[in-house]
Every structure is written in C-alpha cells, then in structure tokens.
Short mmCIF file of C-alpha atoms in Angstrom, two decimals:
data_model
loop_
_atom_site.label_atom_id
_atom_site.label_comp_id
_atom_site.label_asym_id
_atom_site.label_seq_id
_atom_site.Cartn_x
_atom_site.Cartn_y
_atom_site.Cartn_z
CA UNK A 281 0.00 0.00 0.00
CA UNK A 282 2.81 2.41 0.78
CA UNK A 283 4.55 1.21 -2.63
CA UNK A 284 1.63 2.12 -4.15
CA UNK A 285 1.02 5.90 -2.12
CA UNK A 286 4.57 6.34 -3.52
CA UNK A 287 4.56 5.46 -7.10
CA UNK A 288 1.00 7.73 -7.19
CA UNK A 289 3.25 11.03 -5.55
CA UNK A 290 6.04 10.46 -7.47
CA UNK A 291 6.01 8.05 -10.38
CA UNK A 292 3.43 9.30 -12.37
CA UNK A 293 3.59 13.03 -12.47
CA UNK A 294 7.11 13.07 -12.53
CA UNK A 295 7.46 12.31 -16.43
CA UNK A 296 4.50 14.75 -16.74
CA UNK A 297 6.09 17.15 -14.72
CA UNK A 298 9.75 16.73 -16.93
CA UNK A 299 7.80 17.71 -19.71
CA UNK A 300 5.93 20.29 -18.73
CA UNK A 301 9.93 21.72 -18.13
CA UNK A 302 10.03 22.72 -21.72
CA UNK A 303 8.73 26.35 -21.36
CA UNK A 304 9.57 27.27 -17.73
CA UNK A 305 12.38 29.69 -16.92
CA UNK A 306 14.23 29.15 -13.53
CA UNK A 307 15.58 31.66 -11.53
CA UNK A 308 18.98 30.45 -12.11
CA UNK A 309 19.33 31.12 -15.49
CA UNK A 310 19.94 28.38 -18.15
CA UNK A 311 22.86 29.95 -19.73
CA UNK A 312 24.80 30.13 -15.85
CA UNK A 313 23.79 26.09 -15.23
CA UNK A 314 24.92 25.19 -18.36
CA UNK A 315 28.62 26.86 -17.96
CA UNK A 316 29.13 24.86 -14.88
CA UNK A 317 27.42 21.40 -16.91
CA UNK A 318 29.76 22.30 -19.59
CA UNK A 319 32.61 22.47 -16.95
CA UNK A 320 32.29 18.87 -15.40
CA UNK A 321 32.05 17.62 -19.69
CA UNK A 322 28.75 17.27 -19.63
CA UNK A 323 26.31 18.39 -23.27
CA UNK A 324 23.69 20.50 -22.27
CA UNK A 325 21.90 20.49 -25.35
CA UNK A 326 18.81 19.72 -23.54
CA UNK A 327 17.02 22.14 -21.88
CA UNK A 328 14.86 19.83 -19.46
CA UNK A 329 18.10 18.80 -18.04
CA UNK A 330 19.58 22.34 -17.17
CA UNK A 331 16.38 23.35 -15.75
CA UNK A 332 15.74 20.39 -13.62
CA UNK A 333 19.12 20.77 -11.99
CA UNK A 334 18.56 24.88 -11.34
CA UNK A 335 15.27 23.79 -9.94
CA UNK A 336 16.70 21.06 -7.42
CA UNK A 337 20.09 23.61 -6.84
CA UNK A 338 17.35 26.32 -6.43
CA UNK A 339 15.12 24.71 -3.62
CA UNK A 340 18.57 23.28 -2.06
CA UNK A 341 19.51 27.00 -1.57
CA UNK A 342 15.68 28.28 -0.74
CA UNK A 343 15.54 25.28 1.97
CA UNK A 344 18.50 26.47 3.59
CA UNK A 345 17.51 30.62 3.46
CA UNK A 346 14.37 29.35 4.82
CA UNK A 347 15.75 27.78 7.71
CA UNK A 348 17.98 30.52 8.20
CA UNK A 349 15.35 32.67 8.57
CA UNK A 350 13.48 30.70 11.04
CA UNK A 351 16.62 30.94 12.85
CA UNK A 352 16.53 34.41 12.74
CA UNK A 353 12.91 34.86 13.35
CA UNK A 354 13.52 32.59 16.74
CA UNK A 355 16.45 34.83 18.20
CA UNK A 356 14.42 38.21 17.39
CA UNK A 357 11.53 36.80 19.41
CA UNK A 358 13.81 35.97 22.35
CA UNK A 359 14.99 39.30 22.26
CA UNK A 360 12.20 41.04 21.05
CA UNK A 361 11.73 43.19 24.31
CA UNK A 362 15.08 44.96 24.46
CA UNK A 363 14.79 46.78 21.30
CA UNK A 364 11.92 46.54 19.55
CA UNK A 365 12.78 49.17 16.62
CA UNK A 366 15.91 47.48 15.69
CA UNK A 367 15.46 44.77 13.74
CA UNK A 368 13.18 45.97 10.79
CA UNK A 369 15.50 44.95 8.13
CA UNK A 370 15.56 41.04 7.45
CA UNK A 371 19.07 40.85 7.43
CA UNK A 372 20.69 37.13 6.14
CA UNK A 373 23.65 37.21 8.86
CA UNK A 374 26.30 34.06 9.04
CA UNK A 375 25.11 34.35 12.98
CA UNK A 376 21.94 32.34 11.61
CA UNK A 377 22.90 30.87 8.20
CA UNK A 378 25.58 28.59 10.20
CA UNK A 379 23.08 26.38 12.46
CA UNK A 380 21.37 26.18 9.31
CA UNK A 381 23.64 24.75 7.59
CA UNK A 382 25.01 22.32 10.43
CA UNK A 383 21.51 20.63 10.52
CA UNK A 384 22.35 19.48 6.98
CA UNK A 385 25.63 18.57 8.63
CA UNK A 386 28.06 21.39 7.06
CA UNK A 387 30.16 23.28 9.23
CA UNK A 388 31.28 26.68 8.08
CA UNK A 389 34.00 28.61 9.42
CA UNK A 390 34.73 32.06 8.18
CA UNK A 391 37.87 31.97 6.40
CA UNK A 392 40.70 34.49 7.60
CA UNK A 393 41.18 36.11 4.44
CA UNK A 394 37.79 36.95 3.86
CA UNK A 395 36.70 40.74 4.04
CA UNK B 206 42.81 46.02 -10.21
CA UNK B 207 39.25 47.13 -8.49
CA UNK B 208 39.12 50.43 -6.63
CA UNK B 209 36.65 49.30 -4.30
CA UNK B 210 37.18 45.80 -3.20
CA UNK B 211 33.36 45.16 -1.63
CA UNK B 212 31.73 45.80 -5.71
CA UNK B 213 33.81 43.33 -7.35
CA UNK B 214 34.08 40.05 -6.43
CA UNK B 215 34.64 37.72 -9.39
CA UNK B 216 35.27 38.83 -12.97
CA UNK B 217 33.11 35.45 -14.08
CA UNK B 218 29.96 36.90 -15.19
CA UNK B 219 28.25 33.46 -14.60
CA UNK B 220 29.15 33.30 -11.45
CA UNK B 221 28.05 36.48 -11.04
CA UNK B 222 24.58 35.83 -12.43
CA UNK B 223 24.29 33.07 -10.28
CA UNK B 224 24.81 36.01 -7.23
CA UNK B 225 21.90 37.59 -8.25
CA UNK B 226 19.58 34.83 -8.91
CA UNK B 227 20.15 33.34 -5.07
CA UNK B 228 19.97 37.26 -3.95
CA UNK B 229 16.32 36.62 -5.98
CA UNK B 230 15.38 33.59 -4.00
CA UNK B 231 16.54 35.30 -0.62
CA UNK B 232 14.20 38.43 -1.53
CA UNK B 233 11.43 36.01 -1.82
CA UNK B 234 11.74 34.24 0.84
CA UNK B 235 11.51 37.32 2.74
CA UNK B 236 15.42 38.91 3.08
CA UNK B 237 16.08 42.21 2.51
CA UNK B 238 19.49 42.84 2.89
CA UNK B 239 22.73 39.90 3.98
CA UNK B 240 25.92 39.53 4.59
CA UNK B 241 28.30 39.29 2.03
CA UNK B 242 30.05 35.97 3.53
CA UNK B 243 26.64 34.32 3.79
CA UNK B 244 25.42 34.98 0.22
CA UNK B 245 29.07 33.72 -0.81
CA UNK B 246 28.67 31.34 1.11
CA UNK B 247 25.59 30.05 -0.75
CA UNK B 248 26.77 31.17 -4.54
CA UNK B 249 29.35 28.31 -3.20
CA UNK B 250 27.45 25.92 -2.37
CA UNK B 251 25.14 26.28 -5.47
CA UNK B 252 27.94 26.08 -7.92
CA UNK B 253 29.23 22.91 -5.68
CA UNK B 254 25.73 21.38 -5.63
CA UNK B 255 25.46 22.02 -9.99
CA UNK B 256 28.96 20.51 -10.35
CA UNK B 257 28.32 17.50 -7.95
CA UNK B 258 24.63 17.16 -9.96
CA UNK B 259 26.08 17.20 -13.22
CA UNK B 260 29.13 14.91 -12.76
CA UNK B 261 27.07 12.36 -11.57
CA UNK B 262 24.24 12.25 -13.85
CA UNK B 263 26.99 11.93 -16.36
CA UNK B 264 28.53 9.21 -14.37
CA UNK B 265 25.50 7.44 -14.08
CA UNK B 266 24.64 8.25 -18.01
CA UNK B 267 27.85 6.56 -18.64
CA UNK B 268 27.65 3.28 -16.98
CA UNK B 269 24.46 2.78 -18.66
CA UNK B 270 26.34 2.58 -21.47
CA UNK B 271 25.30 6.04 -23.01
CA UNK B 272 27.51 9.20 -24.03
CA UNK B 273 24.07 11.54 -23.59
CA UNK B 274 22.94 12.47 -20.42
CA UNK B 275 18.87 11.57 -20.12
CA UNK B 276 16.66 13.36 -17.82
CA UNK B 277 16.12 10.07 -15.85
CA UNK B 278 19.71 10.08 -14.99
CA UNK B 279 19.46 13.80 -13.36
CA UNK B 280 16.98 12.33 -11.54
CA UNK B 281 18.36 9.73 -9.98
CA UNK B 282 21.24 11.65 -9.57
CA UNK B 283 19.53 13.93 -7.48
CA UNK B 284 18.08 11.65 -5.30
CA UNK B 285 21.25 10.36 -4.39
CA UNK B 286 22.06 13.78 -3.24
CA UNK B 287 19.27 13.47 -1.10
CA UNK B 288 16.84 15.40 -2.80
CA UNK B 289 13.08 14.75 -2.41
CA UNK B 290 11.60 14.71 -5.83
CA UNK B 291 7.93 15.02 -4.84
CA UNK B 292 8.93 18.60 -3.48
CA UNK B 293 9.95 20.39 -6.67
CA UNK B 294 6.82 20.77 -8.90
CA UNK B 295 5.86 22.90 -6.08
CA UNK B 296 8.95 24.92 -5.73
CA UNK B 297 8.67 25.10 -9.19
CA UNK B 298 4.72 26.56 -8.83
CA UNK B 299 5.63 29.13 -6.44
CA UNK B 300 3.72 32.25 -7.43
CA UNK B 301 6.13 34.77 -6.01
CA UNK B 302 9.13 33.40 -8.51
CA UNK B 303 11.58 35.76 -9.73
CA UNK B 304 12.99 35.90 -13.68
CA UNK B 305 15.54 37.95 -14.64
CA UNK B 306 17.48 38.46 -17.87
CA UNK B 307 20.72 36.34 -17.68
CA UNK B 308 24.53 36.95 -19.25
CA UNK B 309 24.28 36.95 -23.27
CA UNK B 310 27.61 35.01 -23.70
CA UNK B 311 27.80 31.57 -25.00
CA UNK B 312 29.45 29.29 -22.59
CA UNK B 313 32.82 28.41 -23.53
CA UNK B 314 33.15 24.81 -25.42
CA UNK B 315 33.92 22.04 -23.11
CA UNK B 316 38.02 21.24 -23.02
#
C-alpha cells in the first residue's frame, strides 16, 4: 500500500512534470547552469536537463535561506523586548545561516582572508 | 585592479549571475538585505551542488552505457544527493518566482 502511495506522488507526475519543463524559466538562469554542466564535460543540449538541476540547486539553496530565517525569526523573538525598533530589516547574517547549515551537517567557518 | 574591493568580487559573469539569482530567491523568501560571507557562502554551495549534480548524472549516463545524459539520470542523480523529488513541482509553482534576464555570452566549449 505504501509502494503504491509512492509510485502515485512520485512516479506518475514526474514524467508529466519533466515535460511540462520545456517552457519554464528558472531563476537560475539556463545559460549560468549550463557553464558549470559544460565544466564537469557534460552536453547540455537539452534544456529539461539544465532546468531540472537549477530547480533542485534552487530549492537546495531556498531550503537552507528558509531555515535561516526561522533561525533568525527565533532569536528576534527571544529578544524582542530589548529593542523593539531594531530589527526591521531582514538581514541574512552568518550568525543564523551557520546552524542552518550544520543541521544538513556542514560546518562553516569564516575563512581568515575573507573581508 | 578594483578600486573598491566590496563591488567586485569575481570577474566570471556566470558566477556572477548566479549572485543575483540566489539574492532573488533570498528576496522572496523574505530577506532584505545579507551579509556578504553568507550569500558567498551560498553562490558556493550552489555552484558545488550544480557541479556535484552534473558529474554524476553523467557518471551514471555513462555506466548505462550512453555518451548523452537523459533526464532520468538527473533524476536519480539527485536523489542520491538526497533530494526529495515530490517537493519540486511545487517549488517550481511558487507564485512569487523571480525571472531575470541572464549573461548573453555563449558558454565556452567544453576542453
């Protein structure tokens, strides 16, 4: 039963789904994916292919903002009392992008060289 | 070379382009300004994440005994990065998305 729950969520509107790729622009533009496809010796001469990978490199990146944010969003409320008028900017800070990105089990360090 | 150090950061213009399309997805998800190390930090692990995806769909294109890359292949590809498929026709669908015009030039020919 669960085989079958999978093959309905996945299987079948998958192909239909690949298809459908043909006219849709990503946000990461086809031209930049295929540079770095060309790069590794691989012939992007098929569009589907370019955009599936800036769609899956595109939520990889969006999942990670997101839970950046939610980091963000968690440390403003537990400080929300002190200064109230502060924090009106959304700012994307390293403070909250790093336990984001050690949940998916990468641990950045700020290299010394970098202004 | 650059007069002010914190405007230029790479002379690639793909990898420049590829700046400004994850400063697109952080706008909508709800940013409105970051760091410059953090959005590095991501334009790094993007370019990482397109090189590991294409090597191995071309890895797995080749041991089935092909020279052409087939969507399938991306696909499974992906999911051995640990991607959940049933996730992106909905990323995809997202009714805030952001389009914008991307770097004329041809990519160079593969060495």
């Amino acid at each position: 039963e669960n085989q079958q729950s999978l093959e309905k969520s996945a299987g079948v509107p998958l192909s239909d789904f690949v298809l459908q790729l043909e006219d849709y622009a990503p946000t990461i533009p086809d031209s930049v994916t295929g540079y770095y496809l060309n790069r590794v010796g691989l012939d992007s001469s098929d569009p589907r292919i370019l955009r599936l990978i800036s769609l899956a490199a595109q939520k990889f990146i969006s999942d990670i903002a997101n839970d950046a944010l939610q980091h963000s969003r968690m440390r403003a409320s537990g400080q929300s009392s002190k200064k109230p008028g502060k924090d009106k900017k959304m700012t994307l800070q390293m403070e909250d992008l790093s336990p984001a990105l050690s949940e998916y089990g990468i641990n950045v360090k700020k290299p010394i060289y970098f202004v | 070379m650059a007069a002010e150090t914190n405007v230029v950061s790479t002379s690639n213009p793909f990898r420049r382009a590829l700046k400004t399309s994850i400063s697109a997805l952080l706008v909508e998800i709800g940013y409105q300004a970051a760091e410059n190390l953090a959005v590095e930090t991501l334009v790094e692990m993007a370019q990482a994440y397109i090189w590991e995806a294409g090597r191995s769909s071309h890895a797995l294109a080749e041991l089935a005994g092909r020279t052409h890359v087939m969507p399938s292949d991306v696909v499974l590809a992906l999911v051995e990065m640990g991607l959940d498929f049933t996730a992106i026709p909905k990323h995809a669908k997202r009714e805030n998305k952001t389009v914008f015009l991307p770097p004329a030039q041809t990519p160079p020919v593969a060495q």
